């Protein structure tokens, strides 16, 4: 099966799954209406008077427990059982985490080898190292280079786009092959 046809099939599947997800969420939203339920809130006075009348009709031994329940504080239906703290906690200074992930020594060797082959990785190189991780994982799972090449080409194109470069299909394929060769030679263990 030609590579373009595989990408097209994968794209069609992704579109179909997305359409099904949108349809399912539309059904859930339509079925989640609360219109058929009671529209008024129960009053606390009716509850208290019912408790008082039932305690008057009950025996003398049950009266203390009924009066204790009548005097207990009542909460409204929407009130939370536990309230959030009055003062919110401060956000740590490094939230949501570091903006750059350090590259390992093996990753740096991979990046240096790519640069030597004429490929300049985007930003700090983490996307290129992630691509190398994928290549090594595919090799460990016994996938052929042809199977992995489809995804590596897409990853290379995404990285080039993030760097503001436009690649032709031939350039993306050639760069993906370089990624595969360099990863097998310097990165995969």
PDB file of N, CA, C and O in Angstrom, residues 68-116:
ATOM      1  N   UNK A  68     -34.500  17.658  68.695  1.00  0.00           N
ATOM      2  CA  UNK A  68     -33.089  17.843  68.361  1.00  0.00           C
ATOM      3  C   UNK A  68     -32.917  17.920  66.860  1.00  0.00           C
ATOM      4  O   UNK A  68     -32.138  18.722  66.359  1.00  0.00           O
ATOM      5  N   UNK A  69     -33.674  17.098  66.110  1.00  0.00           N
ATOM      6  CA  UNK A  69     -33.548  17.150  64.657  1.00  0.00           C
ATOM      7  C   UNK A  69     -34.186  18.406  64.094  1.00  0.00           C
ATOM      8  O   UNK A  69     -33.750  18.928  63.085  1.00  0.00           O
ATOM      9  N   UNK A  70     -35.216  18.926  64.744  1.00  0.00           N
ATOM     10  CA  UNK A  70     -35.871  20.141  64.262  1.00  0.00           C
ATOM     11  C   UNK A  70     -34.983  21.356  64.475  1.00  0.00           C
ATOM     12  O   UNK A  70     -35.049  22.318  63.737  1.00  0.00           O
ATOM     13  N   UNK A  71     -34.156  21.330  65.505  1.00  0.00           N
ATOM     14  CA  UNK A  71     -33.298  22.480  65.783  1.00  0.00           C
ATOM     15  C   UNK A  71     -31.954  22.396  65.077  1.00  0.00           C
ATOM     16  O   UNK A  71     -31.165  23.327  65.146  1.00  0.00           O
ATOM     17  N   UNK A  72     -31.672  21.295  64.394  1.00  0.00           N
ATOM     18  CA  UNK A  72     -30.400  21.160  63.672  1.00  0.00           C
ATOM     19  C   UNK A  72     -30.382  22.135  62.502  1.00  0.00           C
ATOM     20  O   UNK A  72     -31.407  22.386  61.888  1.00  0.00           O
ATOM     21  N   UNK A  73     -29.233  22.726  62.210  1.00  0.00           N
ATOM     22  CA  UNK A  73     -29.181  23.693  61.113  1.00  0.00           C
ATOM     23  C   UNK A  73     -29.427  22.997  59.779  1.00  0.00           C
ATOM     24  O   UNK A  73     -28.968  21.895  59.537  1.00  0.00           O
ATOM     25  N   UNK A  74     -30.187  23.648  58.945  1.00  0.00           N
ATOM     26  CA  UNK A  74     -30.508  23.086  57.645  1.00  0.00           C
ATOM     27  C   UNK A  74     -29.690  23.808  56.588  1.00  0.00           C
ATOM     28  O   UNK A  74     -29.460  25.008  56.689  1.00  0.00           O
ATOM     29  N   UNK A  75     -29.274  23.061  55.580  1.00  0.00           N
ATOM     30  CA  UNK A  75     -28.524  23.663  54.478  1.00  0.00           C
ATOM     31  C   UNK A  75     -29.405  23.689  53.247  1.00  0.00           C
ATOM     32  O   UNK A  75     -30.301  22.869  53.095  1.00  0.00           O
ATOM     33  N   UNK A  76     -29.138  24.633  52.382  1.00  0.00           N
ATOM     34  CA  UNK A  76     -29.898  24.681  51.136  1.00  0.00           C
ATOM     35  C   UNK A  76     -29.380  23.581  50.220  1.00  0.00           C
ATOM     36  O   UNK A  76     -28.247  23.130  50.370  1.00  0.00           O
ATOM     37  N   UNK A  77     -30.162  23.128  49.238  1.00  0.00           N
ATOM     38  CA  UNK A  77     -29.753  22.015  48.377  1.00  0.00           C
ATOM     39  C   UNK A  77     -28.447  22.262  47.630  1.00  0.00           C
ATOM     40  O   UNK A  77     -27.700  21.355  47.393  1.00  0.00           O
ATOM     41  N   UNK A  78     -28.151  23.499  47.278  1.00  0.00           N
ATOM     42  CA  UNK A  78     -26.938  23.781  46.510  1.00  0.00           C
ATOM     43  C   UNK A  78     -25.723  24.095  47.358  1.00  0.00           C
ATOM     44  O   UNK A  78     -24.631  24.274  46.865  1.00  0.00           O
ATOM     45  N   UNK A  79     -25.881  24.180  48.673  1.00  0.00           N
ATOM     46  CA  UNK A  79     -24.767  24.552  49.536  1.00  0.00           C
ATOM     47  C   UNK A  79     -23.843  23.353  49.739  1.00  0.00           C
ATOM     48  O   UNK A  79     -24.298  22.245  49.985  1.00  0.00           O
ATOM     49  N   UNK A  80     -22.573  23.581  49.658  1.00  0.00           N
ATOM     50  CA  UNK A  80     -21.600  22.495  49.811  1.00  0.00           C
ATOM     51  C   UNK A  80     -21.480  22.104  51.272  1.00  0.00           C
ATOM     52  O   UNK A  80     -21.641  22.923  52.172  1.00  0.00           O
ATOM     53  N   UNK A  81     -21.203  20.832  51.503  1.00  0.00           N
ATOM     54  CA  UNK A  81     -21.028  20.340  52.861  1.00  0.00           C
ATOM     55  C   UNK A  81     -19.761  20.922  53.484  1.00  0.00           C
ATOM     56  O   UNK A  81     -19.719  21.206  54.675  1.00  0.00           O
ATOM     57  N   UNK A  82     -18.747  21.080  52.681  1.00  0.00           N
ATOM     58  CA  UNK A  82     -17.511  21.701  53.165  1.00  0.00           C
ATOM     59  C   UNK A  82     -17.210  22.887  52.280  1.00  0.00           C
ATOM     60  O   UNK A  82     -17.241  22.784  51.057  1.00  0.00           O
ATOM     61  N   UNK A  83     -16.952  23.986  52.878  1.00  0.00           N
ATOM     62  CA  UNK A  83     -16.672  25.208  52.126  1.00  0.00           C
ATOM     63  C   UNK A  83     -15.189  25.280  51.801  1.00  0.00           C
ATOM     64  O   UNK A  83     -14.347  24.775  52.545  1.00  0.00           O
ATOM     65  N   UNK A  84     -14.834  25.912  50.698  1.00  0.00           N
ATOM     66  CA  UNK A  84     -13.420  26.073  50.376  1.00  0.00           C
ATOM     67  C   UNK A  84     -12.768  27.035  51.368  1.00  0.00           C
ATOM     68  O   UNK A  84     -13.457  27.814  52.028  1.00  0.00           O
ATOM     69  N   UNK A  85     -11.470  26.979  51.476  1.00  0.00           N
ATOM     70  CA  UNK A  85     -10.799  27.888  52.412  1.00  0.00           C
ATOM     71  C   UNK A  85     -11.044  29.345  52.007  1.00  0.00           C
ATOM     72  O   UNK A  85     -11.194  29.643  50.827  1.00  0.00           O
ATOM     73  N   UNK A  86     -11.113  30.216  53.018  1.00  0.00           N
ATOM     74  CA  UNK A  86     -11.375  31.614  52.731  1.00  0.00           C
ATOM     75  C   UNK A  86     -10.228  32.253  51.950  1.00  0.00           C
ATOM     76  O   UNK A  86     -10.447  33.090  51.100  1.00  0.00           O
ATOM     77  N   UNK A  87      -9.015  31.894  52.272  1.00  0.00           N
ATOM     78  CA  UNK A  87      -7.842  32.415  51.561  1.00  0.00           C
ATOM     79  C   UNK A  87      -7.306  31.317  50.656  1.00  0.00           C
ATOM     80  O   UNK A  87      -6.892  30.266  51.136  1.00  0.00           O
ATOM     81  N   UNK A  88      -7.305  31.535  49.336  1.00  0.00           N
ATOM     82  CA  UNK A  88      -6.761  30.487  48.451  1.00  0.00           C
ATOM     83  C   UNK A  88      -5.250  30.344  48.658  1.00  0.00           C
ATOM     84  O   UNK A  88      -4.559  31.292  49.042  1.00  0.00           O
ATOM     85  N   UNK A  89      -4.791  29.129  48.423  1.00  0.00           N
ATOM     86  CA  UNK A  89      -3.359  28.875  48.561  1.00  0.00           C
ATOM     87  C   UNK A  89      -2.615  29.556  47.425  1.00  0.00           C
ATOM     88  O   UNK A  89      -3.128  29.682  46.318  1.00  0.00           O
ATOM     89  N   UNK A  90      -1.392  29.989  47.714  1.00  0.00           N
ATOM     90  CA  UNK A  90      -0.593  30.646  46.691  1.00  0.00           C
ATOM     91  C   UNK A  90      -0.067  29.621  45.701  1.00  0.00           C
ATOM     92  O   UNK A  90       0.241  28.491  46.061  1.00  0.00           O
ATOM     93  N   UNK A  91       0.043  30.041  44.451  1.00  0.00           N
ATOM     94  CA  UNK A  91       0.556  29.178  43.395  1.00  0.00           C
ATOM     95  C   UNK A  91       2.079  29.176  43.484  1.00  0.00           C
ATOM     96  O   UNK A  91       2.697  30.238  43.612  1.00  0.00           O
ATOM     97  N   UNK A  92       2.711  27.991  43.432  1.00  0.00           N
ATOM     98  CA  UNK A  92       4.177  27.947  43.491  1.00  0.00           C
ATOM     99  C   UNK A  92       4.798  28.733  42.342  1.00  0.00           C
ATOM    100  O   UNK A  92       4.214  28.854  41.265  1.00  0.00           O
ATOM    101  N   UNK A  93       5.965  29.259  42.553  1.00  0.00           N
ATOM    102  CA  UNK A  93       6.650  30.077  41.560  1.00  0.00           C
ATOM    103  C   UNK A  93       6.979  29.328  40.280  1.00  0.00           C
ATOM    104  O   UNK A  93       7.022  29.920  39.209  1.00  0.00           O
ATOM    105  N   UNK A  94       7.214  28.014  40.343  1.00  0.00           N
ATOM    106  CA  UNK A  94       7.574  27.249  39.150  1.00  0.00           C
ATOM    107  C   UNK A  94       6.371  26.564  38.498  1.00  0.00           C
ATOM    108  O   UNK A  94       6.524  25.701  37.658  1.00  0.00           O
ATOM    109  N   UNK A  95       5.150  26.987  38.892  1.00  0.00           N
ATOM    110  CA  UNK A  95       3.941  26.403  38.311  1.00  0.00           C
ATOM    111  C   UNK A  95       3.785  26.849  36.880  1.00  0.00           C
ATOM    112  O   UNK A  95       3.974  28.003  36.581  1.00  0.00           O
ATOM    113  N   UNK A  96       3.439  26.055  35.928  1.00  0.00           N
ATOM    114  CA  UNK A  96       3.077  24.650  35.935  1.00  0.00           C
ATOM    115  C   UNK A  96       4.279  23.725  35.791  1.00  0.00           C
ATOM    116  O   UNK A  96       4.142  22.556  35.528  1.00  0.00           O
ATOM    117  N   UNK A  97       5.441  24.229  35.922  1.00  0.00           N
ATOM    118  CA  UNK A  97       6.659  23.430  35.820  1.00  0.00           C
ATOM    119  C   UNK A  97       7.664  24.165  34.958  1.00  0.00           C
ATOM    120  O   UNK A  97       7.418  25.268  34.471  1.00  0.00           O
ATOM    121  N   UNK A  98       8.811  23.558  34.771  1.00  0.00           N
ATOM    122  CA  UNK A  98       9.835  24.232  33.968  1.00  0.00           C
ATOM    123  C   UNK A  98       9.385  24.360  32.516  1.00  0.00           C
ATOM    124  O   UNK A  98       8.687  23.500  31.994  1.00  0.00           O
ATOM    125  N   UNK A  99       9.778  25.436  31.877  1.00  0.00           N
ATOM    126  CA  UNK A  99       9.379  25.644  30.492  1.00  0.00           C
ATOM    127  C   UNK A  99      10.260  24.861  29.529  1.00  0.00           C
ATOM    128  O   UNK A  99       9.873  24.608  28.408  1.00  0.00           O
ATOM    129  N   UNK A 100      11.436  24.482  29.960  1.00  0.00           N
ATOM    130  CA  UNK A 100      12.326  23.687  29.123  1.00  0.00           C
ATOM    131  C   UNK A 100      12.692  22.400  29.848  1.00  0.00           C
ATOM    132  O   UNK A 100      12.974  22.405  31.033  1.00  0.00           O
ATOM    133  N   UNK A 101      12.669  21.316  29.115  1.00  0.00           N
ATOM    134  CA  UNK A 101      13.044  20.017  29.663  1.00  0.00           C
ATOM    135  C   UNK A 101      14.492  19.762  29.278  1.00  0.00           C
ATOM    136  O   UNK A 101      14.855  19.880  28.102  1.00  0.00           O
ATOM    137  N   UNK A 102      15.341  19.437  30.245  1.00  0.00           N
ATOM    138  CA  UNK A 102      16.740  19.209  29.889  1.00  0.00           C
ATOM    139  C   UNK A 102      16.894  17.964  29.007  1.00  0.00           C
ATOM    140  O   UNK A 102      16.177  16.980  29.172  1.00  0.00           O
ATOM    141  N   UNK A 103      17.810  18.049  28.060  1.00  0.00           N
ATOM    142  CA  UNK A 103      18.075  16.942  27.147  1.00  0.00           C
ATOM    143  C   UNK A 103      19.192  16.092  27.744  1.00  0.00           C
ATOM    144  O   UNK A 103      20.203  16.617  28.214  1.00  0.00           O
ATOM    145  N   UNK A 104      19.002  14.771  27.714  1.00  0.00           N
ATOM    146  CA  UNK A 104      20.004  13.847  28.257  1.00  0.00           C
ATOM    147  C   UNK A 104      21.265  13.866  27.388  1.00  0.00           C
ATOM    148  O   UNK A 104      21.282  14.413  26.278  1.00  0.00           O
ATOM    149  N   UNK A 105      22.325  13.243  27.882  1.00  0.00           N
ATOM    150  CA  UNK A 105      23.586  13.167  27.135  1.00  0.00           C
ATOM    151  C   UNK A 105      23.385  12.398  25.824  1.00  0.00           C
ATOM    152  O   UNK A 105      23.917  12.799  24.780  1.00  0.00           O
ATOM    153  N   UNK A 106      22.610  11.304  25.868  1.00  0.00           N
ATOM    154  CA  UNK A 106      22.334  10.542  24.650  1.00  0.00           C
ATOM    155  C   UNK A 106      21.531  11.386  23.664  1.00  0.00           C
ATOM    156  O   UNK A 106      21.763  11.348  22.459  1.00  0.00           O
ATOM    157  N   UNK A 107      20.577  12.144  24.201  1.00  0.00           N
ATOM    158  CA  UNK A 107      19.782  13.023  23.358  1.00  0.00           C
ATOM    159  C   UNK A 107      20.643  14.097  22.704  1.00  0.00           C
ATOM    160  O   UNK A 107      20.447  14.441  21.539  1.00  0.00           O
ATOM    161  N   UNK A 108      21.601  14.620  23.445  1.00  0.00           N
ATOM    162  CA  UNK A 108      22.485  15.640  22.887  1.00  0.00           C
ATOM    163  C   UNK A 108      23.363  15.054  21.786  1.00  0.00           C
ATOM    164  O   UNK A 108      23.602  15.713  20.769  1.00  0.00           O
ATOM    165  N   UNK A 109      23.806  13.798  21.958  1.00  0.00           N
ATOM    166  CA  UNK A 109      24.585  13.134  20.894  1.00  0.00           C
ATOM    167  C   UNK A 109      23.732  13.013  19.630  1.00  0.00           C
ATOM    168  O   UNK A 109      24.216  13.244  18.520  1.00  0.00           O
ATOM    169  N   UNK A 110      22.476  12.635  19.803  1.00  0.00           N
ATOM    170  CA  UNK A 110      21.554  12.507  18.680  1.00  0.00           C
ATOM    171  C   UNK A 110      21.380  13.855  17.980  1.00  0.00           C
ATOM    172  O   UNK A 110      21.469  13.944  16.755  1.00  0.00           O
ATOM    173  N   UNK A 111      21.155  14.919  18.765  1.00  0.00           N
ATOM    174  CA  UNK A 111      20.976  16.256  18.188  1.00  0.00           C
ATOM    175  C   UNK A 111      22.230  16.723  17.450  1.00  0.00           C
ATOM    176  O   UNK A 111      22.143  17.302  16.361  1.00  0.00           O
ATOM    177  N   UNK A 112      23.400  16.462  18.031  1.00  0.00           N
ATOM    178  CA  UNK A 112      24.655  16.847  17.382  1.00  0.00           C
ATOM    179  C   UNK A 112      24.838  16.102  16.060  1.00  0.00           C
ATOM    180  O   UNK A 112      25.296  16.680  15.071  1.00  0.00           O
ATOM    181  N   UNK A 113      24.470  14.809  16.049  1.00  0.00           N
ATOM    182  CA  UNK A 113      24.590  14.016  14.817  1.00  0.00           C
ATOM    183  C   UNK A 113      23.614  14.521  13.748  1.00  0.00           C
ATOM    184  O   UNK A 113      23.956  14.542  12.565  1.00  0.00           O
ATOM    185  N   UNK A 114      22.418  14.939  14.158  1.00  0.00           N
ATOM    186  CA  UNK A 114      21.471  15.507  13.195  1.00  0.00           C
ATOM    187  C   UNK A 114      22.033  16.797  12.593  1.00  0.00           C
ATOM    188  O   UNK A 114      21.944  17.011  11.378  1.00  0.00           O
ATOM    189  N   UNK A 115      22.603  17.639  13.446  1.00  0.00           N
ATOM    190  CA  UNK A 115      23.184  18.895  12.966  1.00  0.00           C
ATOM    191  C   UNK A 115      24.327  18.630  11.996  1.00  0.00           C
ATOM    192  O   UNK A 115      24.488  19.339  11.003  1.00  0.00           O
ATOM    193  N   UNK A 116      25.111  17.589  12.272  1.00  0.00           N
ATOM    194  CA  UNK A 116      26.219  17.238  11.381  1.00  0.00           C
ATOM    195  C   UNK A 116      25.702  16.785  10.009  1.00  0.00           C
ATOM    196  O   UNK A 116      26.403  16.941   9.001  1.00  0.00           O
TER     197      UNK A 116
END
